[in-house]
PDB file of C-alpha atoms in Angstrom:
ATOM      1  CA  MET A 325       0.000   0.000   0.000  1.00 87.00           C
ATOM      2  CA  ARG A 326       1.483   3.338  -1.088  1.00 95.00           C
ATOM      3  CA  VAL A 327       0.368   6.557   0.611  1.00 97.00           C
ATOM      4  CA  VAL A 328       0.814  10.297   0.729  1.00 97.00           C
ATOM      5  CA  VAL A 329       1.130  11.711   4.232  1.00 98.00           C
ATOM      6  CA  ASP A 330      -0.622  15.042   4.718  1.00 97.00           C
ATOM      7  CA  THR A 331       1.258  17.822   6.477  1.00 97.00           C
ATOM      8  CA  ASN A 332      -1.031  17.748   9.521  1.00 96.00           C
ATOM      9  CA  ILE A 333       0.179  14.211  10.257  1.00 97.00           C
ATOM     10  CA  ILE A 334       3.818  15.321  10.123  1.00 98.00           C
ATOM     11  CA  ILE A 335       3.172  18.215  12.519  1.00 97.00           C
ATOM     12  CA  ALA A 336       1.199  16.028  14.943  1.00 97.00           C
ATOM     13  CA  GLY A 337       3.865  13.322  14.881  1.00 97.00           C
ATOM     14  CA  LEU A 338       6.628  15.820  15.570  1.00 97.00           C
ATOM     15  CA  TYR A 339       4.614  17.348  18.416  1.00 96.00           C
ATOM     16  CA  SER A 340       3.856  14.114  20.257  1.00 93.00           C
ATOM     17  CA  ARG A 341       5.514  10.710  20.330  1.00 91.00           C
ATOM     18  CA  SER A 342       2.437   9.013  21.762  1.00 91.00           C
ATOM     19  CA  GLY A 343       0.089   8.854  18.813  1.00 93.00           C
ATOM     20  CA  ALA A 344      -0.584   7.213  15.499  1.00 96.00           C
ATOM     21  CA  SER A 345       0.991  10.152  13.635  1.00 97.00           C
ATOM     22  CA  PHE A 346       4.328   9.509  15.329  1.00 97.00           C
ATOM     23  CA  ARG A 347       4.050   5.807  14.447  1.00 96.00           C
ATOM     24  CA  ILE A 348       3.601   6.757  10.801  1.00 97.00           C
ATOM     25  CA  ILE A 349       6.665   9.042  10.831  1.00 97.00           C
ATOM     26  CA  GLU A 350       8.649   6.353  12.626  1.00 96.00           C
ATOM     27  CA  ALA A 351       7.619   3.725  10.044  1.00 96.00           C
ATOM     28  CA  ALA A 352       8.566   6.086   7.212  1.00 96.00           C
ATOM     29  CA  LEU A 353      11.995   6.741   8.712  1.00 96.00           C
ATOM     30  CA  ARG A 354      12.553   2.997   9.188  1.00 95.00           C
ATOM     31  CA  GLU A 355      11.493   2.366   5.579  1.00 93.00           C
ATOM     32  CA  GLN A 356       8.480   0.367   6.754  1.00 94.00           C
ATOM     33  CA  LEU A 357       6.045   2.606   4.910  1.00 95.00           C
ATOM     34  CA  GLU A 358       5.838   3.137   1.173  1.00 96.00           C
ATOM     35  CA  TYR A 359       4.971   6.783   0.555  1.00 97.00           C
ATOM     36  CA  ALA A 360       5.215   9.337  -2.207  1.00 97.00           C
ATOM     37  CA  ILE A 361       6.478  12.884  -1.817  1.00 97.00           C
ATOM     38  CA  SER A 362       6.695  15.726  -4.313  1.00 95.00           C
ATOM     39  CA  PRO A 363       8.657  18.974  -4.126  1.00 94.00           C
ATOM     40  CA  LEU A 364       5.467  20.910  -3.335  1.00 93.00           C
ATOM     41  CA  VAL A 365       4.557  18.531  -0.513  1.00 95.00           C
ATOM     42  CA  ALA A 366       8.110  18.721   0.857  1.00 96.00           C
ATOM     43  CA  LEU A 367       8.027  22.524   0.747  1.00 96.00           C
ATOM     44  CA  GLU A 368       4.726  22.533   2.599  1.00 96.00           C
ATOM     45  CA  TYR A 369       6.182  20.270   5.319  1.00 97.00           C
ATOM     46  CA  ILE A 370       9.143  22.620   5.721  1.00 97.00           C
ATOM     47  CA  GLY A 371       7.048  25.794   5.713  1.00 97.00           C
ATOM     48  CA  LYS A 372       4.551  24.492   8.276  1.00 97.00           C
ATOM     49  CA  ILE A 373       7.321  23.245  10.542  1.00 97.00           C
ATOM     50  CA  GLU A 374       9.044  26.627  10.420  1.00 97.00           C
ATOM     51  CA  ASP A 375       5.702  28.317  11.243  1.00 97.00           C
ATOM     52  CA  LYS A 376       5.023  25.948  14.156  1.00 97.00           C
ATOM     53  CA  VAL A 377       8.498  26.488  15.610  1.00 97.00           C
ATOM     54  CA  GLN A 378       8.116  30.255  15.273  1.00 96.00           C
ATOM     55  CA  ASP A 379       4.677  30.081  16.955  1.00 96.00           C
ATOM     56  CA  GLY A 380       6.118  27.993  19.803  1.00 95.00           C
ATOM     57  CA  PHE A 381       3.950  24.948  19.015  1.00 96.00           C
ATOM     58  CA  LEU A 382       7.074  22.888  18.291  1.00 95.00           C
ATOM     59  CA  ASP A 383       9.644  23.676  20.951  1.00 94.00           C
ATOM     60  CA  LEU A 384      12.922  22.264  19.656  1.00 95.00           C
ATOM     61  CA  PRO A 385      15.209  24.135  17.247  1.00 96.00           C
ATOM     62  CA  VAL A 386      13.943  24.179  13.668  1.00 96.00           C
ATOM     63  CA  GLU A 387      17.114  22.376  12.520  1.00 97.00           C
ATOM     64  CA  TYR A 388      16.084  19.308  14.539  1.00 97.00           C
ATOM     65  CA  TYR A 389      12.758  19.037  12.716  1.00 96.00           C
ATOM     66  CA  LEU A 390      14.292  19.815   9.342  1.00 96.00           C
ATOM     67  CA  ARG A 391      16.715  16.885   9.726  1.00 97.00           C
ATOM     68  CA  ILE A 392      13.691  14.626  10.183  1.00 96.00           C
ATOM     69  CA  VAL A 393      11.972  16.098   7.130  1.00 96.00           C
ATOM     70  CA  LYS A 394      15.140  15.678   5.076  1.00 96.00           C
ATOM     71  CA  ALA A 395      15.193  11.986   5.997  1.00 97.00           C
ATOM     72  CA  LEU A 396      11.491  11.690   5.130  1.00 97.00           C
ATOM     73  CA  ILE A 397      12.139  13.275   1.752  1.00 95.00           C
ATOM     74  CA  GLN A 398      15.084  10.960   1.060  1.00 95.00           C
ATOM     75  CA  ASN A 399      13.168   7.813   2.070  1.00 95.00           C
ATOM     76  CA  GLY A 400      10.042   8.633   0.067  1.00 96.00           C
ATOM     77  CA  ILE A 401       9.249   7.847  -3.536  1.00 96.00           C
ATOM     78  CA  GLN A 402      10.163  11.043  -5.370  1.00 95.00           C
ATOM     79  CA  ILE A 403       7.419  12.473  -7.561  1.00 93.00           C
ATOM     80  CA  GLN A 404       9.117  15.155  -9.614  1.00 85.00           C
ATOM     81  CA  ARG A 405       6.261  16.013 -11.946  1.00 74.00           C
ATOM     82  CA  PRO A 406       2.926  15.557 -10.244  1.00 64.00           C
ATOM     83  CA  ILE A 407      -0.154  15.578 -12.432  1.00 68.00           C
ATOM     84  CA  LEU A 408      -1.760  19.000 -12.204  1.00 66.00           C
ATOM     85  CA  ASN A 409      -5.471  18.799 -11.490  1.00 63.00           C
ATOM     86  CA  ARG A 410      -6.155  22.258 -10.090  1.00 58.00           C
ATOM     87  CA  PRO A 411      -8.565  23.293  -8.755  1.00 55.00           C
ATOM     88  CA  THR A 412     -10.180  20.038  -7.638  1.00 78.00           C
ATOM     89  CA  LEU A 413     -10.639  19.920  -3.882  1.00 82.00           C
ATOM     90  CA  PRO A 414     -12.758  22.238  -1.732  1.00 76.00           C
ATOM     91  CA  ASP A 415      -9.559  23.570  -0.115  1.00 76.00           C
ATOM     92  CA  ASN A 416      -7.216  24.110  -3.061  1.00 78.00           C
ATOM     93  CA  SER A 417      -4.182  24.020  -0.739  1.00 84.00           C
ATOM     94  CA  ASP A 418      -4.841  20.258  -0.535  1.00 90.00           C
ATOM     95  CA  ASP A 419      -4.561  19.808  -4.303  1.00 90.00           C
ATOM     96  CA  LYS A 420      -0.776  19.258  -4.053  1.00 92.00           C
ATOM     97  CA  ILE A 421      -1.447  16.236  -1.808  1.00 94.00           C
ATOM     98  CA  LEU A 422      -3.994  14.838  -4.275  1.00 93.00           C
ATOM     99  CA  GLU A 423      -1.665  15.472  -7.235  1.00 92.00           C
ATOM    100  CA  CYS A 424       1.182  13.660  -5.503  1.00 93.00           C
ATOM    101  CA  ALA A 425      -1.112  10.724  -4.686  1.00 94.00           C
ATOM    102  CA  ILE A 426      -2.275  10.427  -8.298  1.00 92.00           C
ATOM    103  CA  ALA A 427       1.190  10.741  -9.853  1.00 91.00           C
ATOM    104  CA  GLY A 428       2.673   8.426  -7.224  1.00 93.00           C
ATOM    105  CA  GLN A 429       0.051   5.751  -7.883  1.00 94.00           C
ATOM    106  CA  CYS A 430      -0.941   5.798  -4.231  1.00 96.00           C
ATOM    107  CA  ASN A 431      -3.852   3.982  -2.644  1.00 96.00           C
ATOM    108  CA  THR A 432      -4.396   6.249   0.344  1.00 97.00           C
ATOM    109  CA  ILE A 433      -4.027   9.781   1.633  1.00 97.00           C
ATOM    110  CA  VAL A 434      -3.313   9.766   5.366  1.00 98.00           C
ATOM    111  CA  THR A 435      -4.800  12.913   6.905  1.00 97.00           C
ATOM    112  CA  PHE A 436      -6.776  14.202   9.854  1.00 97.00           C
ATOM    113  CA  ASN A 437      -8.902  16.195   7.409  1.00 93.00           C
ATOM    114  CA  THR A 438     -10.639  13.353   5.595  1.00 93.00           C
ATOM    115  CA  ARG A 439     -13.613  15.612   4.841  1.00 93.00           C
ATOM    116  CA  ASP A 440     -11.285  17.832   2.788  1.00 93.00           C
ATOM    117  CA  PHE A 441     -10.788  14.872   0.434  1.00 94.00           C
ATOM    118  CA  PRO A 442     -14.362  14.046  -0.670  1.00 94.00           C
ATOM    119  CA  LYS A 443     -15.076  10.443  -1.576  1.00 94.00           C
ATOM    120  CA  ASN A 444     -16.644  11.369  -4.938  1.00 92.00           C
ATOM    121  CA  ILE A 445     -13.367  13.007  -6.024  1.00 91.00           C
ATOM    122  CA  LEU A 446     -11.080  10.319  -4.590  1.00 93.00           C
ATOM    123  CA  ASP A 447     -13.149   7.555  -6.214  1.00 94.00           C
ATOM    124  CA  GLN A 448     -12.173   8.937  -9.635  1.00 91.00           C
ATOM    125  CA  TYR A 449      -8.564   8.011  -8.830  1.00 92.00           C
ATOM    126  CA  ASN A 450      -9.176   4.845  -6.790  1.00 95.00           C
ATOM    127  CA  LEU A 451      -7.967   6.632  -3.658  1.00 96.00           C
ATOM    128  CA  LEU A 452      -9.049   6.537  -0.037  1.00 96.00           C
ATOM    129  CA  SER A 453      -8.461   9.009   2.740  1.00 97.00           C
ATOM    130  CA  MET A 454      -7.888   7.743   6.274  1.00 97.00           C
ATOM    131  CA  THR A 455      -6.864   9.142   9.598  1.00 97.00           C
ATOM    132  CA  PRO A 456      -3.585   7.805  10.992  1.00 97.00           C
ATOM    133  CA  GLY A 457      -5.451   5.560  13.426  1.00 95.00           C
ATOM    134  CA  GLU A 458      -7.641   4.134  10.673  1.00 96.00           C
ATOM    135  CA  PHE A 459      -4.618   3.554   8.488  1.00 95.00           C
ATOM    136  CA  ILE A 460      -2.755   1.662  11.203  1.00 94.00           C
ATOM    137  CA  LYS A 461      -5.850  -0.403  12.094  1.00 93.00           C
ATOM    138  CA  SER A 462      -6.254  -1.306   8.400  1.00 93.00           C
ATOM    139  CA  GLY A 463      -2.817  -2.940   8.455  1.00 90.00           C
ATOM    140  CA  GLY A 464      -1.155  -0.193   6.419  1.00 84.00           C
ATOM    141  CA  LEU A 465       2.178  -0.403   8.244  1.00 81.00           C
ATOM    142  CA  LYS A 466       4.593  -3.214   7.377  1.00 69.00           C
TER     143      LYS A 466
END
């Protein structure tokens, strides 16, 4: 099963080591998760992390989190030219996640915002959206 991990999962997993989001990051770093990542998705990860450090939500130095993101980028399946389908989703900032999933031939988008990825749109691409807990319960981790 190949996935795209939404930015909110990355932020949650970096914030707390006690949840499903952290388990997903941990699996990705240990190469126990097959996931796609595009330059736009990587840039969003970096930008949101920098914002969360600046806001005080993430309390370690930004360099610490950026080392983790660099490893996530290196371990992921690189999607250099995602298919452009804009605008598609109700929140067009999520289109980069959908584009990466389509171009990366993913099965699932792992996100807390499943309602932002409507079933009628995902069905066109044979995609599902799941929360981290749902994904883990479905047996998505190796």
